[in-house]
Amino acid sequence: MDRLAPYAEYLEDIDILYVRLREGPITRSGELDLYRNIDWDADGCLVAVEFVNAADGVRLDDLPERETVERVMRTAGIRLVPVLRPA
């Protein structure tokens, strides 16, 4: 089922938290660090963030659009567990 953004979903079987901020095609993806992947659109706007090993916690401190990502996670009922990991 397709969802309209924004939304957050935790995929327990693979321990990934996916946060989608906006609709539209993803044109560029990259790793922010070992535990965070980010996707942008053609205009350079953040589209989505994927947190790997999310059960251990998620690092938001230097994330682009951190406040928006945090709000989407809270709205979805996903408990925030901040962690400090080396980049």
Short mmCIF file of C-alpha atoms in Angstrom, two decimals:
data_model
loop_
_atom_site.label_atom_id
_atom_site.label_comp_id
_atom_site.label_asym_id
_atom_site.label_seq_id
_atom_site.Cartn_x
_atom_site.Cartn_y
_atom_site.Cartn_z
CA MET A 1 0.00 0.00 0.00
CA ASP A 2 1.35 3.45 -0.89
CA ARG A 3 1.37 6.04 1.85
CA LEU A 4 1.30 9.78 1.60
CA ALA A 5 4.26 11.46 3.27
CA PRO A 6 5.14 12.29 5.94
CA TYR A 7 5.20 8.99 7.82
CA ALA A 8 7.51 6.81 9.84
CA GLU A 9 7.58 3.04 9.95
CA TYR A 10 9.66 0.64 12.00
CA LEU A 11 10.39 -2.65 10.26
CA GLU A 12 11.10 -4.90 13.21
CA ASP A 13 12.15 -7.98 11.24
CA ILE A 14 15.11 -6.10 9.70
CA ASP A 15 15.51 -3.47 12.48
CA ILE A 16 15.14 -0.45 10.21
CA LEU A 17 13.28 2.76 10.92
CA TYR A 18 12.18 4.53 7.72
CA VAL A 19 11.07 8.16 7.91
CA ARG A 20 9.57 9.69 4.77
CA LEU A 21 9.25 13.47 4.88
CA ARG A 22 7.80 14.36 1.49
CA GLU A 23 6.36 12.93 -1.69
CA GLY A 24 8.25 12.82 -4.94
CA PRO A 25 11.00 10.87 -6.60
CA ILE A 26 14.30 10.20 -4.90
CA THR A 27 17.13 11.25 -7.19
CA ARG A 28 20.14 10.89 -4.90
CA SER A 29 20.93 8.68 -1.93
CA GLY A 30 23.87 8.47 0.39
CA GLU A 31 25.16 7.41 3.77
CA LEU A 32 25.33 10.02 6.46
CA ASP A 33 27.21 7.46 8.52
CA LEU A 34 27.20 3.71 9.16
CA TYR A 35 23.70 3.78 10.71
CA ARG A 36 21.90 6.47 8.67
CA ASN A 37 21.04 6.65 4.98
CA ILE A 38 19.46 9.72 3.46
CA ASP A 39 17.57 10.39 0.22
CA TRP A 40 17.17 13.71 -1.61
CA ASP A 41 15.03 14.93 -4.47
CA ALA A 42 16.28 16.75 -7.58
CA ASP A 43 16.05 20.12 -5.78
CA GLY A 44 18.28 18.92 -2.93
CA CYS A 45 15.44 18.61 -0.41
CA LEU A 46 15.58 15.77 2.09
CA VAL A 47 12.98 13.15 1.15
CA ALA A 48 13.65 10.29 3.56
CA VAL A 49 15.93 8.94 6.25
CA GLU A 50 16.62 5.29 6.99
CA PHE A 51 18.00 4.31 10.40
CA VAL A 52 19.79 0.95 10.49
CA ASN A 53 19.90 -1.01 13.78
CA ALA A 54 17.20 1.32 15.09
CA ALA A 55 16.39 -0.84 18.13
CA ASP A 56 19.71 0.32 19.60
CA GLY A 57 18.56 3.94 19.26
CA VAL A 58 18.71 6.65 16.63
CA ARG A 59 21.09 9.55 16.31
CA LEU A 60 19.39 12.83 15.41
CA ASP A 61 21.89 15.45 16.56
CA ASP A 62 23.47 16.30 13.19
CA LEU A 63 20.66 15.09 10.94
CA PRO A 64 19.39 17.43 8.20
CA GLU A 65 15.86 18.66 9.07
CA ARG A 66 16.22 17.09 12.50
CA GLU A 67 13.15 18.79 13.96
CA THR A 68 10.94 17.58 11.12
CA VAL A 69 12.23 14.01 11.34
CA GLU A 70 11.67 14.01 15.10
CA ARG A 71 8.11 15.36 14.73
CA VAL A 72 7.19 12.71 12.14
CA MET A 73 8.57 9.98 14.40
CA ARG A 74 6.60 11.25 17.41
CA THR A 75 3.40 11.59 15.37
CA ALA A 76 3.82 7.96 14.27
CA GLY A 77 4.18 6.92 17.91
CA ILE A 78 7.81 5.88 17.53
CA ARG A 79 9.70 6.31 20.75
CA LEU A 80 12.87 8.30 20.36
CA VAL A 81 15.96 6.72 21.82
CA PRO A 82 18.84 9.13 21.32
CA VAL A 83 22.28 7.61 21.07
CA LEU A 84 25.75 8.96 20.60
CA ARG A 85 27.70 6.88 18.13
CA PRO A 86 30.92 7.72 16.44
CA ALA A 87 30.33 8.80 12.85
#
